PDB file of C-alpha atoms in Angstrom:
ATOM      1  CA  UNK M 239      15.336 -20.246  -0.582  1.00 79.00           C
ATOM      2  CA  UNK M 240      14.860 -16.480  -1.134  1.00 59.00           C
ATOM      3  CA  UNK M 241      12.674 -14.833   1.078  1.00 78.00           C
ATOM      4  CA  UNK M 242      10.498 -11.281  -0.205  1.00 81.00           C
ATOM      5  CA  UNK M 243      11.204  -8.522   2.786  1.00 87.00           C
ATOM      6  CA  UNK M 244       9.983  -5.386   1.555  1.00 92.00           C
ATOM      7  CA  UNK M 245       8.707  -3.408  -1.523  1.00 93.00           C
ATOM      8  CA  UNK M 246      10.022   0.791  -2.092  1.00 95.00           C
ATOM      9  CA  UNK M 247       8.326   3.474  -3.124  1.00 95.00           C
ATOM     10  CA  UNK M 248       9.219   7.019  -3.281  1.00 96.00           C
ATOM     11  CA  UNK M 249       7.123   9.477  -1.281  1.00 96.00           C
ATOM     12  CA  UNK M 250       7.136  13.792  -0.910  1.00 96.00           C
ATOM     13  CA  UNK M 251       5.631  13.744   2.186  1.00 96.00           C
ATOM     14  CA  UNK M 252       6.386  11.034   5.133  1.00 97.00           C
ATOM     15  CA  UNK M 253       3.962  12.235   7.630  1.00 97.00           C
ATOM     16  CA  UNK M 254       1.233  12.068   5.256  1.00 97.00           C
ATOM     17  CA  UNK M 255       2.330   8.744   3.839  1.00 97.00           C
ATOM     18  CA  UNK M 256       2.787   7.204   7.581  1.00 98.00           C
ATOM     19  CA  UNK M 257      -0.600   8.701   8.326  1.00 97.00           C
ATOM     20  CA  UNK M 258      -2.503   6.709   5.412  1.00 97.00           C
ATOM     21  CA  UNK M 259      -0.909   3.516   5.633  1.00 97.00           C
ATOM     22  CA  UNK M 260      -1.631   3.845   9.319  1.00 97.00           C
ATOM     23  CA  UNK M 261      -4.825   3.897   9.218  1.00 97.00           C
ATOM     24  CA  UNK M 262      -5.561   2.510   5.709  1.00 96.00           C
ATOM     25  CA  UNK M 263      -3.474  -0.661   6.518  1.00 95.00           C
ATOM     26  CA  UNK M 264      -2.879  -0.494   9.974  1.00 95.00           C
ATOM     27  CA  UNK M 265       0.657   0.149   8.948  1.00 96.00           C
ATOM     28  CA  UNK M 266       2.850   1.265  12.033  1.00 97.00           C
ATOM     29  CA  UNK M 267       6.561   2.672  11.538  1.00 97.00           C
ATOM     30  CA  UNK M 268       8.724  -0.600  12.443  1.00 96.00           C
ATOM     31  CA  UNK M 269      12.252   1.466  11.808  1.00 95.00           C
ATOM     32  CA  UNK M 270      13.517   4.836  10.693  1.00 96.00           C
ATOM     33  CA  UNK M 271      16.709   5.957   9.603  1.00 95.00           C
ATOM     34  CA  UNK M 272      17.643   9.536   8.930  1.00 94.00           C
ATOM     35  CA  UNK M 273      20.117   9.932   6.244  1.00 94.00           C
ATOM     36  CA  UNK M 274      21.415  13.910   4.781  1.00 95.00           C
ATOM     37  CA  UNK M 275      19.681  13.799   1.550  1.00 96.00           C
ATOM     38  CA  UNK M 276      16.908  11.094   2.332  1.00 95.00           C
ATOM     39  CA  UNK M 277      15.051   9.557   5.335  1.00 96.00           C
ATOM     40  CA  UNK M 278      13.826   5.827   4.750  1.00 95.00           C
ATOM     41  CA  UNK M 279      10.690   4.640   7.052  1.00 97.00           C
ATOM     42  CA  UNK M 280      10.236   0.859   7.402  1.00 96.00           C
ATOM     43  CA  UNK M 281       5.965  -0.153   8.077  1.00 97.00           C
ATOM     44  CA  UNK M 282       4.809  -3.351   9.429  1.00 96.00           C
ATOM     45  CA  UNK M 283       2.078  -5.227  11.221  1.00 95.00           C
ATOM     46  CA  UNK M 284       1.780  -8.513  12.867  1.00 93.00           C
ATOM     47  CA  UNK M 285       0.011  -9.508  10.093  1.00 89.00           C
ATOM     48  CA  UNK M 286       3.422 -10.198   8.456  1.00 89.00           C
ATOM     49  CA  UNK M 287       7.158 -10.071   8.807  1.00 89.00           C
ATOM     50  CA  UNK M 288       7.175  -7.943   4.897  1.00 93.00           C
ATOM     51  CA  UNK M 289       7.444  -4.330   5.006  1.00 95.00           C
ATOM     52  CA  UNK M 290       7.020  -1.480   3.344  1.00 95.00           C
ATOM     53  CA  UNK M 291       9.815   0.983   2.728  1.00 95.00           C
ATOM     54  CA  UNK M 292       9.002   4.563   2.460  1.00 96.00           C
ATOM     55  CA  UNK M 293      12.125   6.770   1.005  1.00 96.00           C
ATOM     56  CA  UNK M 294      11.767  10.299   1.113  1.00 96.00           C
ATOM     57  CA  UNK M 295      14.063  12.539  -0.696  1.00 96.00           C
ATOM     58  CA  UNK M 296      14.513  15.682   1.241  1.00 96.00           C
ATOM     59  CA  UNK M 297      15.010  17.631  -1.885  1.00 94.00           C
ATOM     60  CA  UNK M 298      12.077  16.384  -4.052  1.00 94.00           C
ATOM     61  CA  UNK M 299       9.379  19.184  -4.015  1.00 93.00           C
ATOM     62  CA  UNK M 300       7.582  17.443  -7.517  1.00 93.00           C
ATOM     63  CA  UNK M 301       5.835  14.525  -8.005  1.00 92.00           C
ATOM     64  CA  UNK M 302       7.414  11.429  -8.648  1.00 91.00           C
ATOM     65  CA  UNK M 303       5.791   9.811 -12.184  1.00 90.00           C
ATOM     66  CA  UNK M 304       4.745   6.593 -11.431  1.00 88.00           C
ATOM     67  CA  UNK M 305       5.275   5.305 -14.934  1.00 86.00           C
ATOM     68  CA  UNK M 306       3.820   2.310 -16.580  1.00 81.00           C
ATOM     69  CA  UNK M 307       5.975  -0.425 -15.385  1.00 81.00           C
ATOM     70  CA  UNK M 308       4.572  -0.340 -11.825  1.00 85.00           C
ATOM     71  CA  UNK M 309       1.454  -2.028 -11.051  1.00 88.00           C
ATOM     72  CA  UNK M 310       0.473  -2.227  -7.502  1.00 92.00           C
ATOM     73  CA  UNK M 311       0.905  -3.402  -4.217  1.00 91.00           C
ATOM     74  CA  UNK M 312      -1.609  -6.135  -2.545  1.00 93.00           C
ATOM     75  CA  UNK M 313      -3.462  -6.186   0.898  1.00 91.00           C
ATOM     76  CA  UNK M 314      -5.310  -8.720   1.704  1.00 91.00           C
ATOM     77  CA  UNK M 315      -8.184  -8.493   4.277  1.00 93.00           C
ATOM     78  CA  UNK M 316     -10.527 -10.955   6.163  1.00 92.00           C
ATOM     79  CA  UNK M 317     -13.596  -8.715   5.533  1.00 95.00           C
ATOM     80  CA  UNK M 318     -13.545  -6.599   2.187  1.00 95.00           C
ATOM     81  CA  UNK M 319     -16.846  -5.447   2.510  1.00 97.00           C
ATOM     82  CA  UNK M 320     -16.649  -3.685   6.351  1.00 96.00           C
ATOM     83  CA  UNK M 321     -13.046  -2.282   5.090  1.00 95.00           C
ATOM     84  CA  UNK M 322     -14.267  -1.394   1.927  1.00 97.00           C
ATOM     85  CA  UNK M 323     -17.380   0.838   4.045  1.00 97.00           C
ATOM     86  CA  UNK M 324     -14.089   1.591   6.725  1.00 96.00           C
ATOM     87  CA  UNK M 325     -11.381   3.186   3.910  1.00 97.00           C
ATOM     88  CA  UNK M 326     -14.920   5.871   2.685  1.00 97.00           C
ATOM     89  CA  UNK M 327     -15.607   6.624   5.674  1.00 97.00           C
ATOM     90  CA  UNK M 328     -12.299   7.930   6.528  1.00 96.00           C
ATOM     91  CA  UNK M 329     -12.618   9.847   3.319  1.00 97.00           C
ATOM     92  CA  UNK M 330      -9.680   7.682   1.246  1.00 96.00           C
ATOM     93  CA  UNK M 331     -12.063   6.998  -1.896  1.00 96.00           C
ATOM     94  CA  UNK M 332     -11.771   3.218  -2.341  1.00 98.00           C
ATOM     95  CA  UNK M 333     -13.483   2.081  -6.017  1.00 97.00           C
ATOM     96  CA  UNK M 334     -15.689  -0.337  -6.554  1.00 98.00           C
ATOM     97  CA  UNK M 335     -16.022  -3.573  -5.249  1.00 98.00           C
ATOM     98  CA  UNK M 336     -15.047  -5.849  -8.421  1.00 95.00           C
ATOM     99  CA  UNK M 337     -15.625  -9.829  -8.503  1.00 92.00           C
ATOM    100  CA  UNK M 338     -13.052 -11.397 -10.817  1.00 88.00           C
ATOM    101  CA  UNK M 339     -14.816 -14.897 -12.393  1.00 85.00           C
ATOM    102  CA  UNK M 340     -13.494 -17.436 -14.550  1.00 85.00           C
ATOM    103  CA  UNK M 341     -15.706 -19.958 -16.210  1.00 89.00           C
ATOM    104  CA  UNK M 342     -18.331 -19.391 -13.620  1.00 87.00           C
ATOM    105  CA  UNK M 343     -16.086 -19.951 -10.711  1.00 87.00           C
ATOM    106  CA  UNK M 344     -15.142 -16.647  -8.588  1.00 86.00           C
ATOM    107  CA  UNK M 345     -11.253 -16.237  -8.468  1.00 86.00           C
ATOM    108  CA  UNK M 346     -10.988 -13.386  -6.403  1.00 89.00           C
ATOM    109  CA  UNK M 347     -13.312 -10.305  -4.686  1.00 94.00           C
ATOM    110  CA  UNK M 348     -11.440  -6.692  -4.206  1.00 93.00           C
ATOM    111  CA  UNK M 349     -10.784  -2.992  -4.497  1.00 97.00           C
ATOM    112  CA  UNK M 350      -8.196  -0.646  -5.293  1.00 96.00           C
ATOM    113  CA  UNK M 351      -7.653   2.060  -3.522  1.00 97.00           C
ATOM    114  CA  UNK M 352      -4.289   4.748  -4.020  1.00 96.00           C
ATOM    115  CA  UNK M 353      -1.966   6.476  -1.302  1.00 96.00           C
ATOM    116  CA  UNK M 354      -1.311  10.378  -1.495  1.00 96.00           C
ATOM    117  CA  UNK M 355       1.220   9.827  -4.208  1.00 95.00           C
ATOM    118  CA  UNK M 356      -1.078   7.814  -6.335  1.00 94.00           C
ATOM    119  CA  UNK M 357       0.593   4.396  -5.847  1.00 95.00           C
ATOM    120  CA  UNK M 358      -2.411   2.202  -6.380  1.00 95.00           C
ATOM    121  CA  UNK M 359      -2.989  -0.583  -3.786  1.00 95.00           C
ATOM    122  CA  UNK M 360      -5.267  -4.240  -4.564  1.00 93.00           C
ATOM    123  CA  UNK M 361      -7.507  -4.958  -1.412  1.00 94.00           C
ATOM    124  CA  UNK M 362      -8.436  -8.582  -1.608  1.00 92.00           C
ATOM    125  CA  UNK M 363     -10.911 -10.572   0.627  1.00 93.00           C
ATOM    126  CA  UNK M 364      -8.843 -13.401   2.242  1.00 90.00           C
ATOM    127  CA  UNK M 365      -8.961 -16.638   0.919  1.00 83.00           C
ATOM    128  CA  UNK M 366      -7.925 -19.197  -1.699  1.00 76.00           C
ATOM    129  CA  UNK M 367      -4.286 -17.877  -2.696  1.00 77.00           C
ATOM    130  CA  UNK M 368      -4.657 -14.924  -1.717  1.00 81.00           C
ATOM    131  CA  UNK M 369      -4.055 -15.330   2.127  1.00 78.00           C
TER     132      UNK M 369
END
């Protein structure tokens, strides 16, 4: 059985990167590894054993163009509502807290906020499927 270990994403800037997962997420850096041309950074929590990889290439001074294939990455939380009051007050500009129904039954309850490089990010309130 396969088992999902981490996702990638490109970033200019590590230290800024680090420092929002950090304290969006509680993200810390699990592993680093320094290459010539590009440095990949490994977060993690003990939420979870999946990580997030962080490449940075050393000689990318433009922003990488997200595209319209990717979607977003999901976080789930046990209280949306304190982190949702949490991520503003540190200034990170979550959006709106959104209920998502289906024939009168409520499916799911979260926000999206987006890293420094504009990679959007689904915070969900724990629960149902999405544990």
């Amino acid at each position: 059985m396969a088992k999902a270990i981490h996702s990638m994403i490109r970033v200019l800037d590590e230290a800024r990167s680090v420092d929002f997962y950090r304290n969006a997420f509680g993200l810390d850096v699990a592993d680093r590894l320094d290459f010539e041309t590009f440095t990949l950074v490994y977060l993690s929590n003990a939420e979870t054993g999946f990580e997030l990889e962080l490449t940075v290439n050393k000689d990318r001074q433009e922003p990488y163009a997200l595209g319209d294939g990717y979607g977003h990455l999901a976080i789930s939380v046990a209280d949306l509502d304190s982190e949702h009051d949490r991520l503003g007050a540190l200034g990170l500009n979550p959006r709106k807290i959104v209920e998502f129904n289906r024939d009168g039954s409520l499916i799911a309850r979260f926000f999206f906020i987006e890293d420094p490089d504009g990679y959007k990010i689904e915070v969900l309130q724990r629960g149902g499927r999405f544990q």
